[in-house]
Short mmCIF file of C-alpha atoms in Angstrom, two decimals:
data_model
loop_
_atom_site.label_atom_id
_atom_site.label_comp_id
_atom_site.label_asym_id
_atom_site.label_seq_id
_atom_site.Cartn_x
_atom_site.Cartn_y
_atom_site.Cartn_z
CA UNK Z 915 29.53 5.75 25.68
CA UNK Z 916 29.09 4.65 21.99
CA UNK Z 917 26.43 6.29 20.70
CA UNK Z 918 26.08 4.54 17.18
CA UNK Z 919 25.23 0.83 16.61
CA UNK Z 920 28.37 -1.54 16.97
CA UNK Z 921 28.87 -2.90 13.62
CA UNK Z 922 27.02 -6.55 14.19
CA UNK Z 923 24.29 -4.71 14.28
CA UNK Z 924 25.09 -2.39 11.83
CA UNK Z 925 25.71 -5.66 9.50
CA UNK Z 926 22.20 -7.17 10.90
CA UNK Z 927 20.34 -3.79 9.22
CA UNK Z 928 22.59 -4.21 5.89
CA UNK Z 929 21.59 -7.84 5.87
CA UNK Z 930 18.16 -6.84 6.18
CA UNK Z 931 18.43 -4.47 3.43
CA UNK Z 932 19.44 -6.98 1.12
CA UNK Z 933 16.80 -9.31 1.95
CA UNK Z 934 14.57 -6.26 0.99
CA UNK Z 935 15.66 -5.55 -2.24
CA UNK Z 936 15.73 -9.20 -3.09
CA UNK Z 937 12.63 -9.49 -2.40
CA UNK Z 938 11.27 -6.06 -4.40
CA UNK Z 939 12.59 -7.24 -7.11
CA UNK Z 940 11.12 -10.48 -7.58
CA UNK Z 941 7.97 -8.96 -6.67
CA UNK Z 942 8.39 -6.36 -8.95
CA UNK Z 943 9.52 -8.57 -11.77
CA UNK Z 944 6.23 -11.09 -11.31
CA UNK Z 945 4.01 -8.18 -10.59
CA UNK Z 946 5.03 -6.10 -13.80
CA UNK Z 947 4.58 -9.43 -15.83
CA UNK Z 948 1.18 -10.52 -14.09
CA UNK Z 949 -0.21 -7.10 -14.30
CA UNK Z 950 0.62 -6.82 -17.95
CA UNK Z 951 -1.24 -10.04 -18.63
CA UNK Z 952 -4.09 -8.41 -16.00
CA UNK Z 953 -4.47 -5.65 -18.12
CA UNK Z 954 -4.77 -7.37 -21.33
CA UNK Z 955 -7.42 -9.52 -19.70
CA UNK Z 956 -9.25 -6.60 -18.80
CA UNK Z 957 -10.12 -4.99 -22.26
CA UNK Z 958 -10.01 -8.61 -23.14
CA UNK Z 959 -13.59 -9.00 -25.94
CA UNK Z 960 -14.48 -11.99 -23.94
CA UNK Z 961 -16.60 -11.02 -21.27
CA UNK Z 962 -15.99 -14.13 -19.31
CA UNK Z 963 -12.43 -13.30 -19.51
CA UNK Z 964 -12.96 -9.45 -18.30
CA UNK Z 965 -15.44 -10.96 -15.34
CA UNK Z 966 -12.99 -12.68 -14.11
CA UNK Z 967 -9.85 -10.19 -14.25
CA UNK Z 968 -12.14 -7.75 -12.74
CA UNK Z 969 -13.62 -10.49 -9.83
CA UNK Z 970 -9.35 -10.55 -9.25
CA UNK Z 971 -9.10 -6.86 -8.73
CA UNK Z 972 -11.92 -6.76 -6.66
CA UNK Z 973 -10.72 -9.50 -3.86
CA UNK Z 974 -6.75 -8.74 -3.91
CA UNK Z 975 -7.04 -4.80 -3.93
CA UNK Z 976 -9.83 -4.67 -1.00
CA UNK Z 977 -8.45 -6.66 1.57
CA UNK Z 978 -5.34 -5.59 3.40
CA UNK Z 979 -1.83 -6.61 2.30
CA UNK Z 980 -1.05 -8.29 6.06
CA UNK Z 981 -3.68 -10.55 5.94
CA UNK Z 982 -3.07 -11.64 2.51
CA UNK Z 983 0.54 -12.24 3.63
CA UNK Z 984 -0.81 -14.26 6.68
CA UNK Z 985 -3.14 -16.23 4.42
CA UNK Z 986 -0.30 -17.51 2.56
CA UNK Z 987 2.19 -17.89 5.25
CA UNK Z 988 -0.62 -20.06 7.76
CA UNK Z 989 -3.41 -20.77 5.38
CA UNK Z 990 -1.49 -22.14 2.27
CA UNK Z 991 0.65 -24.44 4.52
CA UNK Z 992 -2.40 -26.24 6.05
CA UNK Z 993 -4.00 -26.44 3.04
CA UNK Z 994 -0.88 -28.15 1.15
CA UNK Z 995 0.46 -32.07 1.42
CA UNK Z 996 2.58 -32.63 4.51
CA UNK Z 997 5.22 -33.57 1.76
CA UNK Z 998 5.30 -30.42 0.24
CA UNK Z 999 5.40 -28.56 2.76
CA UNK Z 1000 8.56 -30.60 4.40
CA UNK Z 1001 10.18 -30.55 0.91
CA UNK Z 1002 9.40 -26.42 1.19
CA UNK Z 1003 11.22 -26.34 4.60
CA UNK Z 1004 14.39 -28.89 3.32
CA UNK Z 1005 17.24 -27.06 2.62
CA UNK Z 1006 17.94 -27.12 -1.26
CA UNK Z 1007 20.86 -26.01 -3.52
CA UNK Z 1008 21.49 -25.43 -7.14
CA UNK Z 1009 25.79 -25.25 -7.39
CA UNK Z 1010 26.76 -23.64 -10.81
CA UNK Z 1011 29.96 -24.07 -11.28
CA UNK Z 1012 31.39 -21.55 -8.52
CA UNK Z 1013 27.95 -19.79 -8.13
CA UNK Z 1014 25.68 -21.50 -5.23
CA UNK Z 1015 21.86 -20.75 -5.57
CA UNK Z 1016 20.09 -21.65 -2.42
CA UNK Z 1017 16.08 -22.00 -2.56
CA UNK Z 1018 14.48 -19.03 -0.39
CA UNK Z 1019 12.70 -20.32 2.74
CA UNK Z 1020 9.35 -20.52 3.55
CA UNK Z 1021 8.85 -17.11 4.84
CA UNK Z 1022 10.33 -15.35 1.64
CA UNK Z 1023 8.61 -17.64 -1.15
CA UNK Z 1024 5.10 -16.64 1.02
CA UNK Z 1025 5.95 -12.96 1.01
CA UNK Z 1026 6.94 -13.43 -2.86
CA UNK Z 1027 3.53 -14.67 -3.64
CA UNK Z 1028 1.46 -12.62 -0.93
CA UNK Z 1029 3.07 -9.35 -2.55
CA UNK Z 1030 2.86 -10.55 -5.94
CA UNK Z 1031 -0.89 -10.94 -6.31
CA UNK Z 1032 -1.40 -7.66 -4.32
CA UNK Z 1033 0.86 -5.67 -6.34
CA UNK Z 1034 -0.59 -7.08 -9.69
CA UNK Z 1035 -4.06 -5.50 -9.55
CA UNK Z 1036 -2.37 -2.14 -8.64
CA UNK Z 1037 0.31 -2.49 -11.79
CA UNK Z 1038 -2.31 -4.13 -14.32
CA UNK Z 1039 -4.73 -1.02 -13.86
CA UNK Z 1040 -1.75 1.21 -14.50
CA UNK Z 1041 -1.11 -0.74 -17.42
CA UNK Z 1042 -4.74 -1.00 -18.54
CA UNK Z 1043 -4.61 3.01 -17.95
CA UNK Z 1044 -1.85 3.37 -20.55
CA UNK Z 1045 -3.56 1.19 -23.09
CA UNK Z 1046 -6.47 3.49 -22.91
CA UNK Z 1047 -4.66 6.57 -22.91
CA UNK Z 1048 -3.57 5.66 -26.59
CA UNK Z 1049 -5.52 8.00 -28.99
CA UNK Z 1050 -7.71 6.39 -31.14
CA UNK Z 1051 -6.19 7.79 -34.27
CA UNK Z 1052 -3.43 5.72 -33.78
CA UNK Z 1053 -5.01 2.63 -34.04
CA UNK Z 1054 -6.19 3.42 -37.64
CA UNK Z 1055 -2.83 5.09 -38.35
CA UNK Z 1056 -1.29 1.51 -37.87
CA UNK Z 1057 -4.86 0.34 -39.80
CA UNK Z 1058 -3.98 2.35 -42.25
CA UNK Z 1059 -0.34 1.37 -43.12
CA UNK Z 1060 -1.23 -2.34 -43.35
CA UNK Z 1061 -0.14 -3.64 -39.99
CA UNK Z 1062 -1.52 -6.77 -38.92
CA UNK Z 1063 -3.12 -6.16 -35.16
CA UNK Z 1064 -0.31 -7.73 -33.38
CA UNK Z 1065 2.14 -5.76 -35.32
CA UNK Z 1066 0.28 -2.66 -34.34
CA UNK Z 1067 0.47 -3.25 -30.93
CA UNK Z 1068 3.84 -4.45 -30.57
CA UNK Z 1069 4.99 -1.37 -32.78
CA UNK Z 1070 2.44 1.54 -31.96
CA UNK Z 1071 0.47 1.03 -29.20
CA UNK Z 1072 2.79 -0.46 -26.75
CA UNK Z 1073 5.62 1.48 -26.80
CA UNK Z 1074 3.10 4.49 -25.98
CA UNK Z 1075 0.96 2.77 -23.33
CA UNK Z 1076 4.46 1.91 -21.69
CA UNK Z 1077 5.55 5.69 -21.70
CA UNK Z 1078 2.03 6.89 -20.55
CA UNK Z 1079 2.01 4.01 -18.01
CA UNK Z 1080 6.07 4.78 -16.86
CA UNK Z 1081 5.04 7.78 -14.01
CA UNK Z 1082 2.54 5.88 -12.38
CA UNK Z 1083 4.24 2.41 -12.76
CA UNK Z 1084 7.58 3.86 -11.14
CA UNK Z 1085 4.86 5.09 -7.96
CA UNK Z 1086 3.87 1.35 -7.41
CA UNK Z 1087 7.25 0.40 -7.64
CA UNK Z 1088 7.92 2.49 -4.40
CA UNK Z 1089 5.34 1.24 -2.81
CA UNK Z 1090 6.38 -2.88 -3.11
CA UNK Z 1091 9.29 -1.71 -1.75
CA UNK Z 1092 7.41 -0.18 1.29
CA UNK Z 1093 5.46 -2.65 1.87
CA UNK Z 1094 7.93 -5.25 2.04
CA UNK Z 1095 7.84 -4.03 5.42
CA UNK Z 1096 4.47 -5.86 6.16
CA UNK Z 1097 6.31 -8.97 5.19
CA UNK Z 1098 7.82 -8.93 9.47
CA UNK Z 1099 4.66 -10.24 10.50
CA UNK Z 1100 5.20 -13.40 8.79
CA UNK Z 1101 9.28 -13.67 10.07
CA UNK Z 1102 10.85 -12.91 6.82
CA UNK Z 1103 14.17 -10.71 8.53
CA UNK Z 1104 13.87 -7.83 6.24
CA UNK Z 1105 15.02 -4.10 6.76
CA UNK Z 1106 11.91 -3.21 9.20
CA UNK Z 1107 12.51 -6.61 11.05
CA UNK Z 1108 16.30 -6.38 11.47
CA UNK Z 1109 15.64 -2.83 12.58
CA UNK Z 1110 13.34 -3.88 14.99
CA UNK Z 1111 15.35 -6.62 16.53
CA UNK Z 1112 18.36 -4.56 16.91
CA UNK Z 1113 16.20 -1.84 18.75
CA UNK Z 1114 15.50 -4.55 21.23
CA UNK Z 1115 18.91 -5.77 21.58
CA UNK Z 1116 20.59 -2.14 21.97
CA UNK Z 1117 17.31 0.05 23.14
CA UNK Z 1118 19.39 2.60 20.47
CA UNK Z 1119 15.32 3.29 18.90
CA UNK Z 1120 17.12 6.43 16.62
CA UNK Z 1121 19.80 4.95 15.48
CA UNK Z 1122 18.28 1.53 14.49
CA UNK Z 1123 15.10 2.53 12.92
CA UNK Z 1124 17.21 5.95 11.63
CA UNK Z 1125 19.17 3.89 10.04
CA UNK Z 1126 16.21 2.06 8.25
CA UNK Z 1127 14.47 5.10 7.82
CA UNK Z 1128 17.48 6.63 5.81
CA UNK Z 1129 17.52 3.17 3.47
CA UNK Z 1130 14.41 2.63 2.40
CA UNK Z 1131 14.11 6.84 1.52
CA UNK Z 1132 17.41 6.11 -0.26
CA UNK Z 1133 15.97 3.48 -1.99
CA UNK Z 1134 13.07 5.53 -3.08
CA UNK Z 1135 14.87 7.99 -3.86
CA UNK Z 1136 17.07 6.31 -6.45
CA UNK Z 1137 13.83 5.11 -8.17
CA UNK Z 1138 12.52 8.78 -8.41
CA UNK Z 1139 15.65 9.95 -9.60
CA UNK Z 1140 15.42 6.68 -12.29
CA UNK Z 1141 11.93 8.21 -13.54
CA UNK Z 1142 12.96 11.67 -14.29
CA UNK Z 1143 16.17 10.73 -15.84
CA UNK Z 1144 13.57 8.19 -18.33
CA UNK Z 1145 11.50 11.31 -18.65
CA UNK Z 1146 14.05 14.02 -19.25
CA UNK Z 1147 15.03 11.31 -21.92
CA UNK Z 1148 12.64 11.29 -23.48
CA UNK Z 1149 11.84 14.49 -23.44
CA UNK Z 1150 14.72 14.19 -26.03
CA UNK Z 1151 13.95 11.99 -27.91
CA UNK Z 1152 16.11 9.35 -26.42
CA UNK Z 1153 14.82 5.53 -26.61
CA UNK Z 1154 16.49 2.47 -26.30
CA UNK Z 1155 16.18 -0.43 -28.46
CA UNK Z 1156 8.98 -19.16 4.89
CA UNK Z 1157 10.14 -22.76 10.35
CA UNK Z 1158 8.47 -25.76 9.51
CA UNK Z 1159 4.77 -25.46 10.43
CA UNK Z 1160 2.89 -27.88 8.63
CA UNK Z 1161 -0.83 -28.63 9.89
CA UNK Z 1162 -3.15 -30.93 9.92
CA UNK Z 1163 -7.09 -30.10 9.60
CA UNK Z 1164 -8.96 -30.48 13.04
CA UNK Z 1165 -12.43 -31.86 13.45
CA UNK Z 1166 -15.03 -29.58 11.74
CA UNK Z 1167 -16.07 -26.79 14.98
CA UNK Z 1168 -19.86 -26.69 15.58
CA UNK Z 1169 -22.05 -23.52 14.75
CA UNK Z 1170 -22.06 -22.66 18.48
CA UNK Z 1171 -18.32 -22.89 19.46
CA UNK Z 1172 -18.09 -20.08 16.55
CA UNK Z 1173 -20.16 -18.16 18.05
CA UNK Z 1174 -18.01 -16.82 21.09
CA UNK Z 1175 -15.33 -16.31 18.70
CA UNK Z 1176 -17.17 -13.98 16.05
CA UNK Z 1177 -18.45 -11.89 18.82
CA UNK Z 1178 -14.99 -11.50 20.09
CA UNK Z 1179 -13.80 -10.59 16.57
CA UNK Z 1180 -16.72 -8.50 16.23
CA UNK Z 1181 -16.35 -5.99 19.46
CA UNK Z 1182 -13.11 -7.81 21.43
CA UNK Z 1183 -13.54 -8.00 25.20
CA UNK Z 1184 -16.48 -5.00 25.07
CA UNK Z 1185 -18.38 -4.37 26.92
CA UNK Z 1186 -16.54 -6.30 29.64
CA UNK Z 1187 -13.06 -4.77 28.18
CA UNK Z 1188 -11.58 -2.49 26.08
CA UNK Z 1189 -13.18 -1.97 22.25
CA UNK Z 1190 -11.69 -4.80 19.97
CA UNK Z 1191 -12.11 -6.18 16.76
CA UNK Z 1192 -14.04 -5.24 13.82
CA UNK Z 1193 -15.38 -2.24 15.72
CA UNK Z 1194 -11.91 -0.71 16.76
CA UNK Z 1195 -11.05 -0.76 12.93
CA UNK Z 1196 -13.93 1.16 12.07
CA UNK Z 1197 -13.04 3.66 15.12
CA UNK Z 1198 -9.20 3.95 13.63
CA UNK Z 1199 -10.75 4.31 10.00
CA UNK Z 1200 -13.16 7.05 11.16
CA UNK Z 1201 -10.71 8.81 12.86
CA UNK Z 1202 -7.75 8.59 11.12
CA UNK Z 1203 -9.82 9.48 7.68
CA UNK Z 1204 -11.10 12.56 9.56
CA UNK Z 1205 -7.57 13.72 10.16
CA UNK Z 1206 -5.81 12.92 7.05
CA UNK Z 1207 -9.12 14.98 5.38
CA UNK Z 1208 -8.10 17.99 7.90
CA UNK Z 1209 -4.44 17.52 7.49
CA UNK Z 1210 -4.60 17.30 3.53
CA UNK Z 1211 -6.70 20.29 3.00
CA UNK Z 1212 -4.54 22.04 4.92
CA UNK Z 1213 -1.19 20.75 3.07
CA UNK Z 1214 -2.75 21.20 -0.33
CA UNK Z 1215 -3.85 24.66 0.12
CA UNK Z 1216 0.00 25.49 1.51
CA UNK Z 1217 1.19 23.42 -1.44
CA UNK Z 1218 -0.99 25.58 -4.33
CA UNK Z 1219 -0.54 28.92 -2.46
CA UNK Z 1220 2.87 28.77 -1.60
CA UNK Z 1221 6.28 30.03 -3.80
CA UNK Z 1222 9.91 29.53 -3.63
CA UNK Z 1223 11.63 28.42 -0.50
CA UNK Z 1224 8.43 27.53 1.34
CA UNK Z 1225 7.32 25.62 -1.25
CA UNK Z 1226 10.01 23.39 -1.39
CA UNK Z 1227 10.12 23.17 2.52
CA UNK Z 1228 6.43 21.80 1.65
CA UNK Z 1229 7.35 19.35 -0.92
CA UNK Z 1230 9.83 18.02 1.25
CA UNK Z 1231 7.65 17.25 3.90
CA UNK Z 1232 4.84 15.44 2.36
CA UNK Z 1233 7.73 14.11 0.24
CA UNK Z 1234 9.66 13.03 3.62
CA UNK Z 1235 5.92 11.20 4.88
CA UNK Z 1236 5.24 9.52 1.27
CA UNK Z 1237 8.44 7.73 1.54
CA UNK Z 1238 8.73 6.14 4.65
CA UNK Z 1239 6.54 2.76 4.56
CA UNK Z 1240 3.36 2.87 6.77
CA UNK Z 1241 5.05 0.19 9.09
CA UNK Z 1242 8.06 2.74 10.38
CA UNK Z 1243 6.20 5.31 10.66
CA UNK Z 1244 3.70 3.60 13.45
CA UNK Z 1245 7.08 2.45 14.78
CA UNK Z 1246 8.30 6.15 14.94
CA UNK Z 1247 5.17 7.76 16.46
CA UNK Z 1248 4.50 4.61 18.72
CA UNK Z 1249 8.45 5.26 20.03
CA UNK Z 1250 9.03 8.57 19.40
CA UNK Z 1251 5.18 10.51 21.04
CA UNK Z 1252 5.62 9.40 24.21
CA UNK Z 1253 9.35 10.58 24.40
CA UNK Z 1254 8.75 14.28 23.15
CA UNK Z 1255 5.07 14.47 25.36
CA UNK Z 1256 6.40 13.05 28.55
CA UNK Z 1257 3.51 11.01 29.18
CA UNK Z 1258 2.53 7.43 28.15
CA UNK Z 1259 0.29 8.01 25.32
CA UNK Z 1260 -1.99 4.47 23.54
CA UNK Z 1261 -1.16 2.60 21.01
CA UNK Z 1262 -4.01 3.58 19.70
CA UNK Z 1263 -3.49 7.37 18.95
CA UNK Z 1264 0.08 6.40 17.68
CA UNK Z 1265 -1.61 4.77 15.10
CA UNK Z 1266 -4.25 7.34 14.13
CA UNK Z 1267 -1.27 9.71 14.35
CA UNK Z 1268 0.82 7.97 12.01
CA UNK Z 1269 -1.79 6.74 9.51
CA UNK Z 1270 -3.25 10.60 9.36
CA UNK Z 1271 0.62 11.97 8.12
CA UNK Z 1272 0.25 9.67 5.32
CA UNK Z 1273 -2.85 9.86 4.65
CA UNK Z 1274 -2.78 13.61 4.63
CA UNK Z 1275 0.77 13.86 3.04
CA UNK Z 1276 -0.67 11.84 -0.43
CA UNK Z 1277 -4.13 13.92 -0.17
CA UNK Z 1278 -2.52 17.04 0.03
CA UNK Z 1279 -1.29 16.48 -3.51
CA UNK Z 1280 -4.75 15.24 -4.66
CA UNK Z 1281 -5.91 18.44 -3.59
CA UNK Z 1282 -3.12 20.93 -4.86
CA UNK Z 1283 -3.89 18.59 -8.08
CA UNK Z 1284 -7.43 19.59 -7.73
CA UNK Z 1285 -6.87 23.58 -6.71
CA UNK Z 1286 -4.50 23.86 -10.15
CA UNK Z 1287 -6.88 21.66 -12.41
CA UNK Z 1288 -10.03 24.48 -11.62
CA UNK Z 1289 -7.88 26.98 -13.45
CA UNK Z 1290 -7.21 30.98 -12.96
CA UNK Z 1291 -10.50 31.84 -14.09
CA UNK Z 1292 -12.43 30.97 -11.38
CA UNK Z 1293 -10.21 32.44 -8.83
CA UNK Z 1294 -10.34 35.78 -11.35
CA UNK Z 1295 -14.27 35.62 -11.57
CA UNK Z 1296 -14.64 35.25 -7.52
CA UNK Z 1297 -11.86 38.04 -7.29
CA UNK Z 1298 -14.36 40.25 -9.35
CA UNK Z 1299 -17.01 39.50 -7.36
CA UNK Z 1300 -15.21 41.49 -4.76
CA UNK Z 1301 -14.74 38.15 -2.61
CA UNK Z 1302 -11.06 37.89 -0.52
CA UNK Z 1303 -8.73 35.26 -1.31
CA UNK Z 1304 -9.56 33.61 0.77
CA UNK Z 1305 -13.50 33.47 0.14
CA UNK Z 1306 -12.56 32.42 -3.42
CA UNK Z 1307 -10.81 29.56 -1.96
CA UNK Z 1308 -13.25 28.70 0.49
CA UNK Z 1309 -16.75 28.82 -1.29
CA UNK Z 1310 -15.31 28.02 -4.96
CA UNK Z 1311 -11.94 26.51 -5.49
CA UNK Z 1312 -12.18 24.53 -2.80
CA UNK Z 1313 -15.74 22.69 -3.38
CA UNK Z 1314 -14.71 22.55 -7.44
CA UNK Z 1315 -11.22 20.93 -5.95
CA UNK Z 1316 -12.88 18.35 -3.94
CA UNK Z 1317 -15.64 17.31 -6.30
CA UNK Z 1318 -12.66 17.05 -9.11
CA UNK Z 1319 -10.13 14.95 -6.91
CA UNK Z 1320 -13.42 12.91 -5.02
CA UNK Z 1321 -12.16 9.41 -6.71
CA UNK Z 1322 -8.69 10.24 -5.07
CA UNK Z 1323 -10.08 11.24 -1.91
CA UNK Z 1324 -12.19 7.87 -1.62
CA UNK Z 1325 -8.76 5.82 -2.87
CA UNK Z 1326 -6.47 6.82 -0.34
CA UNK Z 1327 -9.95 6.60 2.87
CA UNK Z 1328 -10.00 2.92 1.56
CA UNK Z 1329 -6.31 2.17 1.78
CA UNK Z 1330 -6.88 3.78 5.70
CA UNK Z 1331 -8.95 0.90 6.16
CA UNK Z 1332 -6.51 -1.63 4.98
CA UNK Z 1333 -3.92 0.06 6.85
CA UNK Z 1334 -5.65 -0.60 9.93
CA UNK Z 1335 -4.54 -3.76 10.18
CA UNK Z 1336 -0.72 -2.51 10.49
CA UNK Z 1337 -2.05 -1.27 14.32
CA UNK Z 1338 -1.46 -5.49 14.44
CA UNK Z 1339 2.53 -4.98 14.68
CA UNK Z 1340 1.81 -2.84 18.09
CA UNK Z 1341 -0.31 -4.53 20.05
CA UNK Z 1342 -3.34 -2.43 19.16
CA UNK Z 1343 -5.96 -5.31 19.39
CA UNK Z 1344 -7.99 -4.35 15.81
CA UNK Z 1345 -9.49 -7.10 13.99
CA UNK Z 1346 -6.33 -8.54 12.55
CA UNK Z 1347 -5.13 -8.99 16.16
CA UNK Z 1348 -7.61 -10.77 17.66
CA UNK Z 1349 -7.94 -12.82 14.17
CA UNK Z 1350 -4.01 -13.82 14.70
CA UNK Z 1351 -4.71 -14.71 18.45
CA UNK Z 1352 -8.02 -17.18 17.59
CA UNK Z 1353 -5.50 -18.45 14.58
CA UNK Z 1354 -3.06 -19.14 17.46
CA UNK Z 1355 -5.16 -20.47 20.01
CA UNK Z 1356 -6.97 -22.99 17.63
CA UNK Z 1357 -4.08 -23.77 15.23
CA UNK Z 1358 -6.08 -26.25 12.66
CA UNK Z 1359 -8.02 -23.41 11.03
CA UNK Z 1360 -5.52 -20.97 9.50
CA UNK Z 1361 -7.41 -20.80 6.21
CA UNK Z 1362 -10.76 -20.52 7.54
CA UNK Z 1363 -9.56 -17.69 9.50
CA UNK Z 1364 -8.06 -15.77 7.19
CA UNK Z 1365 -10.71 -16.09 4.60
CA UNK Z 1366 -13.27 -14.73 6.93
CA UNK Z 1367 -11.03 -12.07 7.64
CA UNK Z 1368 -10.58 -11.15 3.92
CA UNK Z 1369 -14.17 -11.44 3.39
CA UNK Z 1370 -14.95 -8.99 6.27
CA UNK Z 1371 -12.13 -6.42 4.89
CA UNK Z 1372 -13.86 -6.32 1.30
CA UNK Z 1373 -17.14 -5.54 2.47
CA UNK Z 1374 -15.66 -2.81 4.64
CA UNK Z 1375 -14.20 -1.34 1.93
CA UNK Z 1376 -16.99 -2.01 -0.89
CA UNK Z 1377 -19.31 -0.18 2.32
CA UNK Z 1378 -16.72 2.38 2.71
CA UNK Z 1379 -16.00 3.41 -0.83
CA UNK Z 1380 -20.13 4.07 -1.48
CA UNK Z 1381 -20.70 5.95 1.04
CA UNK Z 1382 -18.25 8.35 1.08
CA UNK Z 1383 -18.76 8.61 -2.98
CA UNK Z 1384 -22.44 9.12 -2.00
CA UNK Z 1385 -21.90 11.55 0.71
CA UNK Z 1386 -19.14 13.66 -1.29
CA UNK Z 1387 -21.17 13.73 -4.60
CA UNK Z 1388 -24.39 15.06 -2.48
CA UNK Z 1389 -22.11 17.54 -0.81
CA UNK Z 1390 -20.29 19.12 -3.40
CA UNK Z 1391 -22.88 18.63 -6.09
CA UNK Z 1392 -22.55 20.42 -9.25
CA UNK Z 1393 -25.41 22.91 -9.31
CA UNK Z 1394 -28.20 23.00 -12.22
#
């Protein structure tokens, strides 16, 4: 019996691949350019100008990349002509010479745009970081030499914001091409979708989403590898010069046939049914935050404590779980758990399981970050005090750590929330799923739909981010 994929299927994950690197590097390409102009906007002296960069962060970076993607696959094409929407899904060519371009389909150009204006608001803060990492001095250095204000920027305070901005650039980078994977729910027949579809035709789960698995950490890889090279070079000194789907609006719904359907978006079938909705993401939030917490503490204590071989085993792992896109990993724990337990296990915990190893795996660096930023002092004045090691750690490296790397913490809890909505791909019926089932049952209000579903994902978030600030600042309070 052939144990490895027969090499159609083999040639459906390479195809995949392609389409997935295509696609990264458009997005990256528009991003980088959007965000730069994002940034600029944002230290912009026009306050009108900054309100409105800022009013753009705000909406794209706290609502979740899938519905965003869904928005623009369903909502833009009922909201556009019936024309260009049929002149979107026509076939089109551009022959030069013996070079054929073909114009993407609908599913790619709405993935393009989706992960575009997500992406943006990550890459323009990252650029509006490196602006303001920029001394002052050198501004009046450049002042100082004559240099008109553009020349000082193109000449001296670009090329530094750029290096400054390079680390943190290359990490969203890796994560357009991980979530490219979100771009299955919309049909585009990327890596995670060609994996998926040759699961089901072979039921070979390693080997197909192995194979995936070992591509897109490949492909992160090679961008890592690209950022230290850049670094170690300059270290030296070294610088160089979407079928067709169109829709029709319906008759405007009256207030009370809404009303059935926000309640069932709200709470699902409950209390006549399972939990759905709104309420189940706040249950996966709550509990998959509470893990990744547990799990990250834990990792970035081994990572700050630990030497040598076990600390590379370490770095490896959380390495291993910060490269594989969300998406794959609910795959692996929703195919792989009940294999290894022997025992059907939810949807549900899959989930929590997966979205806790990478929640903890990028916490448990915020925390080593945190552990190593407090200094030897402290752990020397605690040691004095006659307290253990592990006393120091507890009652003051750890609440200095955690108070420190708070912002970091509250980052990655809101992402969790936006995650949530990956649970969508596996039946798990969170608010996303029901909101794609009401989208498919009524068909004439995409827009409306998705909008609402936005809407209900930034206040989440907005919630979720001041509370937990609250909570953490009251808990780990510096003393007076």
């Amino acid at each position: 019996m052939n144990t490895w994929l027969e090499p159609r299927y083999t040639a459906w994950i390479w195809h995949g691949f392609a389409m997935t690197l295509a696609l990264s590097a458009c997005v990256i390409v528009g991003a980088t350019l959007l965000g730069f102009g994002l940034a600029l906007a944002r230290s912009a002296p026009y306050a009108t100008v900054r309100r409105a960069a800022a009013a753009y962060v705000l909406i794209f970076r706290n609502s979740p990349l899938i519905v965003q993607l869904l928005f623009w696959y369903f909502g833009a094409a009922a909201l556009m002509p019936e024309s260009v929407m049929s002149w979107l899904n026509t076939p089109h060519a551009l022959t030069l010479g013996p070079l054929t371009l073909g114009w993407p389909s609908f599913e790619f150009l709405a993935g393009w745009i989706g992960l575009t204006c997500y992406a943006t608001t990550f890459i323009g803060e990252e650029f509006r970081a490196g602006l303001r990492g920029v001394r002052d001095g050198q501004h009046q250095a450049a002042a100082a030499l004559g240099l008109t204000r553009f020349a000082a920027f193109r000449y001296v305070i670009l090329p530094q914001a750029v290096r400054i901005a390079t680390p943190p650039l290359a990490g969203q980078y890796m994560n357009i091409v991980k979530n490219s994977s979100l771009t299955m729910a919309i049909g585009l027949a990327e890596l995670s979708y060609s994996s998926r579809q040759v699961e089901t035709e072979t039921l070979k789960t390693f080997q197909s989403f192995g194979m995936a698995t070992l591509l897109y950490i490949a492909t992160i890889a090679t961008i890592e590898i690209a950022l230290l090279l850049r670094q170690r070079n300059g270290a030296h000194g070294a610088r160089s010069a979407r079928g067709a789907h169109a829709t029709r609006r319906g008759p405007r719904m009256n207030a009370p046939d809404w009303l059935p359907i926000l309640r069932y978006l709200l709470l699902g079938t409950f209390p006549y049914g399972p939990l759905g909705g709104v309420a189940l993401t706040v249950v996966l939030t709550l509990a998959s935050a509470s893990l990744s917490a547990l799990l990250g503490l834990a990792g970035g204590v081994a990572l700050a404590m630990t030497r040598g071989i076990a600390h590379i085993v370490l770095l490896t792992v959380v390495g291993l779980f910060r490269a594989i896109p969300v998406l794959m990993l609910i795959f692996w724990t929703f195919f792989l758990m009940p294999v290894l337990l022997h025992a059907d296990v939810p949807g549900l915990a899959t989930v929590v399981c997966a979205l806790a190893l990478i929640g903890g795996a990028y916490l448990s660096h915020s925390v080593q970050a945190g552990i190593v930023a407090i200094g030897d002092g402290q752990w020397q004045a605690a040691l004095s005090l006659g307290m253990t090691r592990g006393q120091a750690l507890r009652y003051v490296l750890l609440p200095q750590a955690v108070r420190v790397m708070t912002p970091s913490f509250v980052n990655q809890w809101v992402s969790l929330i936006k995650d949530t909505s990956l649970a969508y791909i596996v039946g798990v019926p969170e608010f996303t799923f029901l909101a794609n089932q009401v989208n498919n049952r009524l068909m004439v209000y995409p827009a409306q739909i998705f909008l609402f579903v936005g809407l209900v994902y930034l206040v989440l978030c907005c919630t979720f981010q001041w509370a937990v600030t609250r909570v953490l600042s009251a808990r780990f309070e510096t003393p007076r």
